[in-house]
PDB file of C-alpha atoms in Angstrom:
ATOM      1  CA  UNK A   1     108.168  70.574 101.207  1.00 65.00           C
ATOM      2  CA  UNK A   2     106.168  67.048 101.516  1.00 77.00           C
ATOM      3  CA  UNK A   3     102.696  69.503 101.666  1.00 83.00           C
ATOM      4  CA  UNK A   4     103.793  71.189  99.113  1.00 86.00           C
ATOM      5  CA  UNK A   5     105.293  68.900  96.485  1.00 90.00           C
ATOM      6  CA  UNK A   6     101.673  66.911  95.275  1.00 93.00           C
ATOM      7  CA  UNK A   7     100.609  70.034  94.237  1.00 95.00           C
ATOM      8  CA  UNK A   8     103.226  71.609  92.416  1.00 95.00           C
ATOM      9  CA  UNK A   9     103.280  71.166  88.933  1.00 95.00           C
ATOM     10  CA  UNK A  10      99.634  71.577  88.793  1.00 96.00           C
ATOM     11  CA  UNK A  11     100.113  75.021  90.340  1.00 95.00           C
ATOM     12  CA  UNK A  12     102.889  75.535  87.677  1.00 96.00           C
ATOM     13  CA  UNK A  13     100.467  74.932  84.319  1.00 96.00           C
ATOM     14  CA  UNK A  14      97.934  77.389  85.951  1.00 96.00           C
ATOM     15  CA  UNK A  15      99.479  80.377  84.590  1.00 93.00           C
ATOM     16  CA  UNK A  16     100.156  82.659  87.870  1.00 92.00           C
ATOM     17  CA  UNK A  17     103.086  84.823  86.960  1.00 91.00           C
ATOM     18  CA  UNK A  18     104.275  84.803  90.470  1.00 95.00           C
ATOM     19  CA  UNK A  19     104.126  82.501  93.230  1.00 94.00           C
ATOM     20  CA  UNK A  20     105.047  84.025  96.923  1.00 91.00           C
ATOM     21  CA  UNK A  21     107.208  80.993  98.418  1.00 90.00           C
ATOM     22  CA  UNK A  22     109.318  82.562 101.275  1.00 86.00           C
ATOM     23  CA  UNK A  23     109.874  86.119 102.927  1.00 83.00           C
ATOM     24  CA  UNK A  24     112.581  87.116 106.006  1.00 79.00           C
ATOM     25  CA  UNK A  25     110.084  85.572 108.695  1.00 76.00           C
ATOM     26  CA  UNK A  26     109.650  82.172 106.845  1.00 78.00           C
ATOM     27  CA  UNK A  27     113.331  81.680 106.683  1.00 81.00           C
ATOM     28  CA  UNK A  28     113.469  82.809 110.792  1.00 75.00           C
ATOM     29  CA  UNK A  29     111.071  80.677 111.640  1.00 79.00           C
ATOM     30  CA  UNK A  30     112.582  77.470 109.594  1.00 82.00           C
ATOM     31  CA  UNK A  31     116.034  77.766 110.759  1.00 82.00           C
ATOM     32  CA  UNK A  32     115.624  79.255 114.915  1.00 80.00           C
ATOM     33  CA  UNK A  33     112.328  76.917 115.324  1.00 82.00           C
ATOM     34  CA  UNK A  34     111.986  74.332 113.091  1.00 82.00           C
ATOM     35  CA  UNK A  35     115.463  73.458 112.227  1.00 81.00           C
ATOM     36  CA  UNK A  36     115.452  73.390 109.088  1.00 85.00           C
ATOM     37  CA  UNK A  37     116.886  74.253 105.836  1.00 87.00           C
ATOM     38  CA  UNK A  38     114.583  77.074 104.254  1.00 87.00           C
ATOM     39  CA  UNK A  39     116.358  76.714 100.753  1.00 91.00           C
ATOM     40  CA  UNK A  40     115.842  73.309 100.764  1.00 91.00           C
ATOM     41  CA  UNK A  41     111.892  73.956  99.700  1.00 90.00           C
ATOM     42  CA  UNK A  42     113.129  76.809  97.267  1.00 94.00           C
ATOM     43  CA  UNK A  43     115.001  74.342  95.677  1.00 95.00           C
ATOM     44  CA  UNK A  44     112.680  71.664  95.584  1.00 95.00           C
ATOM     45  CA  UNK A  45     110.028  73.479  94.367  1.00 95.00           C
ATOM     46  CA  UNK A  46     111.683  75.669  92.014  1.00 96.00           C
ATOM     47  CA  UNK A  47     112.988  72.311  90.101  1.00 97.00           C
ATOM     48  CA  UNK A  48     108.639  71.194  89.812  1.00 97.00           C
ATOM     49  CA  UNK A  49     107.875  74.640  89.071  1.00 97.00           C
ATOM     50  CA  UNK A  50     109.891  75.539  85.682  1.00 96.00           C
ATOM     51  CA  UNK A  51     107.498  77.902  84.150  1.00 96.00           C
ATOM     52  CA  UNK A  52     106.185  80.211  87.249  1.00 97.00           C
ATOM     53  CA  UNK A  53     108.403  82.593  89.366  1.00 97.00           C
ATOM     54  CA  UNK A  54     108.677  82.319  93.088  1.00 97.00           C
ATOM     55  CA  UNK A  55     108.876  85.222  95.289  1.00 96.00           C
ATOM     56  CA  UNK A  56     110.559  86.021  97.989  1.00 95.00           C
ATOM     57  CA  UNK A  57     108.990  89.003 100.167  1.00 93.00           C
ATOM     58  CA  UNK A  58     111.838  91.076 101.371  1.00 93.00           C
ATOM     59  CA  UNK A  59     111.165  94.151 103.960  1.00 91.00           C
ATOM     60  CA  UNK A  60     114.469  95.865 101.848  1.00 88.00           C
ATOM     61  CA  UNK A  61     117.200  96.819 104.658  1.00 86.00           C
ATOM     62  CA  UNK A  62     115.406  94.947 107.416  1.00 84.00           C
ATOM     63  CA  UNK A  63     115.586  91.777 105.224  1.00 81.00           C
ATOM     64  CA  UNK A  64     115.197  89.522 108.761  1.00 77.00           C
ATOM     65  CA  UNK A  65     114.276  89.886 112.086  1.00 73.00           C
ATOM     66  CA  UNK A  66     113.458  93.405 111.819  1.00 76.00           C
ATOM     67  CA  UNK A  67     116.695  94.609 112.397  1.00 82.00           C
ATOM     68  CA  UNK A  68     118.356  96.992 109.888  1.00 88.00           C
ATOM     69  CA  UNK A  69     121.347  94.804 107.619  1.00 89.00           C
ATOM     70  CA  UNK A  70     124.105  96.227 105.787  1.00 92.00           C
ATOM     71  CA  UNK A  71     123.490  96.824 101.636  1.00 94.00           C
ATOM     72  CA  UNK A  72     126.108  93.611 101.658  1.00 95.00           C
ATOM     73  CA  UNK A  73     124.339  91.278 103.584  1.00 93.00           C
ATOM     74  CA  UNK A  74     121.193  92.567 101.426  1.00 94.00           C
ATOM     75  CA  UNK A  75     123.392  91.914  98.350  1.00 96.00           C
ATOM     76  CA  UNK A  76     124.812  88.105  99.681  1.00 95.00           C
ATOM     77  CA  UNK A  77     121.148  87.234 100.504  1.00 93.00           C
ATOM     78  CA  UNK A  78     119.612  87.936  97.358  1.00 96.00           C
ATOM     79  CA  UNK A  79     122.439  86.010  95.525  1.00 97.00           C
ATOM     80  CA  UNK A  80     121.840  83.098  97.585  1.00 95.00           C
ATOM     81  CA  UNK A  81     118.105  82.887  97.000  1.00 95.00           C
ATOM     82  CA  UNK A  82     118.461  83.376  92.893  1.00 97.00           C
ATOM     83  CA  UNK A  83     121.150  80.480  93.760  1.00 97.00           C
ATOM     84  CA  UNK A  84     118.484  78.687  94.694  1.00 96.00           C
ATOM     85  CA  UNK A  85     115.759  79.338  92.688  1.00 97.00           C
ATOM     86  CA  UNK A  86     114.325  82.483  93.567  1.00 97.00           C
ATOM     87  CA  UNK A  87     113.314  84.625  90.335  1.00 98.00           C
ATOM     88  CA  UNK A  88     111.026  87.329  91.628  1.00 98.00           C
ATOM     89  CA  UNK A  89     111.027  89.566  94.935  1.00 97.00           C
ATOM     90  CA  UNK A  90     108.557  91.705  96.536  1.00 96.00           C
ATOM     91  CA  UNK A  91     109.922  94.801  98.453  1.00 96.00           C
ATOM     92  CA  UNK A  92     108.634  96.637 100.904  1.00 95.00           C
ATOM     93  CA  UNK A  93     109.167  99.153 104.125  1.00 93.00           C
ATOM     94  CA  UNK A  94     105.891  98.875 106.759  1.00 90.00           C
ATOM     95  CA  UNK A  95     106.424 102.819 106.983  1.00 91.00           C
ATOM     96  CA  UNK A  96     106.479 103.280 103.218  1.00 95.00           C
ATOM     97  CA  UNK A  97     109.750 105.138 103.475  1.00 95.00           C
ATOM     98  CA  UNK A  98     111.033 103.756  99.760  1.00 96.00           C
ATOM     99  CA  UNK A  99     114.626 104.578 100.862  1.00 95.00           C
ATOM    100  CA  UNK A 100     114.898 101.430 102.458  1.00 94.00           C
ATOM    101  CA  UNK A 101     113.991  99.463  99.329  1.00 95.00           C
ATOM    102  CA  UNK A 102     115.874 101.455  96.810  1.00 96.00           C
ATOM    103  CA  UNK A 103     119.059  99.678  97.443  1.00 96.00           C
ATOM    104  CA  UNK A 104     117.436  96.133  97.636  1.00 96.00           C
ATOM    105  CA  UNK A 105     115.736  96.711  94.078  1.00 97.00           C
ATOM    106  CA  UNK A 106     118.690  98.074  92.805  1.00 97.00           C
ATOM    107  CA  UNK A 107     120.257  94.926  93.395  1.00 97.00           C
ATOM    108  CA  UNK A 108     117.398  92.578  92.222  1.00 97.00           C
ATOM    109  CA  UNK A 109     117.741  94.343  88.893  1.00 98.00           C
ATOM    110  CA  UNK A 110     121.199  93.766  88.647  1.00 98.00           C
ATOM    111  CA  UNK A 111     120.268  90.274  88.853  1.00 98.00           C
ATOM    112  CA  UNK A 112     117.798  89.816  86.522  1.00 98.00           C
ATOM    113  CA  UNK A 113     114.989  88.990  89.380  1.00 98.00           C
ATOM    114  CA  UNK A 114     111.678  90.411  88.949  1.00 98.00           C
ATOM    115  CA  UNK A 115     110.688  93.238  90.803  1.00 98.00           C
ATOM    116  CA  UNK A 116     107.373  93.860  92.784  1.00 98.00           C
ATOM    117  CA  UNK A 117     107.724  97.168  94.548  1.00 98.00           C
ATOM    118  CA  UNK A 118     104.620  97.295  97.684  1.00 97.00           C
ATOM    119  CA  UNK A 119     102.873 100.145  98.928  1.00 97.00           C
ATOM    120  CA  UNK A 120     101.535  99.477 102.224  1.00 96.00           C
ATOM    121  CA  UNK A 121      98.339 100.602 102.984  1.00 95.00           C
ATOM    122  CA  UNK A 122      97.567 102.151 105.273  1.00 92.00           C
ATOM    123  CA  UNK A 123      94.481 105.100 106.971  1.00 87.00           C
ATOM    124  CA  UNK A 124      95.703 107.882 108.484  1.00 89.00           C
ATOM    125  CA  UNK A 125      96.058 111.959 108.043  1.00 92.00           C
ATOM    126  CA  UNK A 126      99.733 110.632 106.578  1.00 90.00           C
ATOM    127  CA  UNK A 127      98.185 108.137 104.048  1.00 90.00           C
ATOM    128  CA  UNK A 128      96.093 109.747 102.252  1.00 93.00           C
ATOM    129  CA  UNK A 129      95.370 108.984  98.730  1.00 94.00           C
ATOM    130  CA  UNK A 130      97.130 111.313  97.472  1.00 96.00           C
ATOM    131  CA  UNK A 131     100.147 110.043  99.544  1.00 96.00           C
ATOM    132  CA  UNK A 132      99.514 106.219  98.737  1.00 97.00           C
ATOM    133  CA  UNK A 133      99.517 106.777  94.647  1.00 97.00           C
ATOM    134  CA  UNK A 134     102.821 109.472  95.055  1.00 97.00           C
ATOM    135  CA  UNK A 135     104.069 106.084  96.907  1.00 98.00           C
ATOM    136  CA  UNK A 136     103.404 104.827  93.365  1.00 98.00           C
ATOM    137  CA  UNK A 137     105.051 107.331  90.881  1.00 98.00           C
ATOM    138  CA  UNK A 138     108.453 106.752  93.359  1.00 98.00           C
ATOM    139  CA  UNK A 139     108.430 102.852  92.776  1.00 98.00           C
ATOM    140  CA  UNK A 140     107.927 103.555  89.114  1.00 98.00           C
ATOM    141  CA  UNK A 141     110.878 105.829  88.970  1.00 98.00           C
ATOM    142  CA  UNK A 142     113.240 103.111  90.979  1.00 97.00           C
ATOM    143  CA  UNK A 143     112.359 100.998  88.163  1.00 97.00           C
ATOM    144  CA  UNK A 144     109.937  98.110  89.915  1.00 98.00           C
ATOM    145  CA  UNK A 145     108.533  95.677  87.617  1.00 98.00           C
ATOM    146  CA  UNK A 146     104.743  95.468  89.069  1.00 98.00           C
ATOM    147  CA  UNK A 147     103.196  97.339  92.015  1.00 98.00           C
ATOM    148  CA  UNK A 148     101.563  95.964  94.710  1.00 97.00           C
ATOM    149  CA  UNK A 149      98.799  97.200  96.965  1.00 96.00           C
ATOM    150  CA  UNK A 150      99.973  95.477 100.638  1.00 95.00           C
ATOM    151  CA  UNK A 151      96.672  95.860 102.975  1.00 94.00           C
ATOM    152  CA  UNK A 152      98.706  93.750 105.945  1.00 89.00           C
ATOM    153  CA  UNK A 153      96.042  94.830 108.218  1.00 90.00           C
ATOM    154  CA  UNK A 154      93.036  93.997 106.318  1.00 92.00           C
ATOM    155  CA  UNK A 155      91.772  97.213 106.665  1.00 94.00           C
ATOM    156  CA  UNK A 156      91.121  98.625 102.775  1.00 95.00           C
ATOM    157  CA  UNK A 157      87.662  98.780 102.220  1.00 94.00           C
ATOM    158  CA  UNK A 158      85.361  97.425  99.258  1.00 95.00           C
ATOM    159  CA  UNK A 159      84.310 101.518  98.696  1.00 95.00           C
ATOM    160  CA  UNK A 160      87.981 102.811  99.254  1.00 95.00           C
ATOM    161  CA  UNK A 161      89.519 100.176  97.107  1.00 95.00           C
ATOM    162  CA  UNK A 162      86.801 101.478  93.902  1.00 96.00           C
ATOM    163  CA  UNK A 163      88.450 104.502  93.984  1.00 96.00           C
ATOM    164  CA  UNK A 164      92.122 104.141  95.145  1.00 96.00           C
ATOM    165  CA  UNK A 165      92.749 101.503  92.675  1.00 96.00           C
ATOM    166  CA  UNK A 166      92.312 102.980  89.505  1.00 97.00           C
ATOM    167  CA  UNK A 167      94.145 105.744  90.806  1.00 97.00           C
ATOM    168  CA  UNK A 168      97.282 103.793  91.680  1.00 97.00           C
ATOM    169  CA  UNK A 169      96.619 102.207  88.391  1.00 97.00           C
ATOM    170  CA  UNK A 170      97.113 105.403  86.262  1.00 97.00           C
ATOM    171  CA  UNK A 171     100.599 105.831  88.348  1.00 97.00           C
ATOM    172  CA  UNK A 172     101.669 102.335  87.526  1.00 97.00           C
ATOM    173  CA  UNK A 173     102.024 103.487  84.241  1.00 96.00           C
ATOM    174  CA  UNK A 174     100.906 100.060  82.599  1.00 96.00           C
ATOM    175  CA  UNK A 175     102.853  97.862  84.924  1.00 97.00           C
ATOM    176  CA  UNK A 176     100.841  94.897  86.635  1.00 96.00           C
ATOM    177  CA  UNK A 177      98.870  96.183  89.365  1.00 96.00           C
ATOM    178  CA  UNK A 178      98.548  94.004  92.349  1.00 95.00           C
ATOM    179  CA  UNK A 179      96.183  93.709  95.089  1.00 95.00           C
ATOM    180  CA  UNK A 180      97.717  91.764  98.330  1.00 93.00           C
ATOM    181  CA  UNK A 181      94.922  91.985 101.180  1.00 91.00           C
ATOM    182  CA  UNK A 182      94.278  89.958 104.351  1.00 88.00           C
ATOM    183  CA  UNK A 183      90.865  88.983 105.852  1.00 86.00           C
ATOM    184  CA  UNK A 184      91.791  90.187 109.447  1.00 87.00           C
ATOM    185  CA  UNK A 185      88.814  92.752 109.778  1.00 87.00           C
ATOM    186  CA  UNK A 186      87.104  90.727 107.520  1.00 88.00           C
ATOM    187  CA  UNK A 187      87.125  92.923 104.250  1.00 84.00           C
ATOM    188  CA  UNK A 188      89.557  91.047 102.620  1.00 88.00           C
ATOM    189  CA  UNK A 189      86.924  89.103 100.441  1.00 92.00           C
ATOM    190  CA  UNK A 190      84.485  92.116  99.473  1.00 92.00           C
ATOM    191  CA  UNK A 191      87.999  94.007  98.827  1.00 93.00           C
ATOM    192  CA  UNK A 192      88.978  91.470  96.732  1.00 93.00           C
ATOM    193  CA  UNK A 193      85.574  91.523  94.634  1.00 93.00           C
ATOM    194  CA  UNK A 194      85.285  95.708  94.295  1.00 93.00           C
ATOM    195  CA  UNK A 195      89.346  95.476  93.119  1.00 92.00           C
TER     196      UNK A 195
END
């Protein structure tokens, strides 16, 4: 938390809404290599950052180490991280099969956490657009909060993104749209710009 702590408070008066702080690998990687506590910089920065949410990114049944977890260990972790400061998750299943998020947003409702629900994209005679934005209606009807694009691979293009995104857009129904892209092809930047 030391790298993170000078910075804090003035990340908290910018306004974001949300602030992604951990996900299933982060916590992995802090306890099995690191050994450390992975709530302790929840906690830390969750008491300098009153007036933002932080996220947690949560891959629904296979919460860690991409194994599949009982609906009570999904239950006991997301008490644990409102515990400790979480107030806003983002869900999501690599294969966009929304059954294995239904139960985990279920839960985050019940707990008053803010809901992103992600629809990975993704190119392929399976993805189409048409598939991607009925990905959209689904997480509408489980009762998300905001709707993510997830481009993990960096692969949505500037020219796909003008026309997929006010698409997924009109199924979001008026909930916050997000855009989450990474620069591994390098797109991310021009996707970014066209979104």
């Amino acid at each position: 938390p030391s790298e993170m702590t000078p910075i804090a408070r003035t990340m908290d008066q910018a306004g974001f809404s949300v602030v992604d702080l951990a996900g299933g690998a982060g916590m992995d990687s802090s306890i099995m290599y690191l050994a450390e506590d992975p709530f302790e910089r929840i906690r830390t920065l969750a008491a300098l950052m009153p007036n933002t949410r932080l996220n947690f990114n949560t891959r629904g049944q296979s919460i860690f180490r991409w194994m599949q977890y009982a609906d009570d260990v999904i239950e006991f972790t997301l008490k644990v991280m409102r515990n400790n400061g979480i107030r806003s998750i983002m869900a999501f299943d690599a294969l966009n099969d929304l059954r294995n998020i239904e139960y985990t947003v279920k839960v985050a409702k019940s707990l008053d956490l803010h809901v992103i629900g992600a629809v990975v994209y993704a190119s392929s005679p399976v993805h189409t657009r048409a598939n991607l934005v009925q990905k959209v209606h689904e997480l509408v009807a489980m009762g998300v909060d905001a709707v993510e694009i997830k481009d993990s691979c960096g692969i949505l293009q500037p020219h796909e993104a003008k026309v997929l995104i006010p698409a997924m857009r009109e199924a979001a129904q008026g909930l916050e749209l997000q855009l989450h892209s990474h620069c591994t092809t390098g797109h991310g930047v021009g996707t970014y710009l066209a979104a």
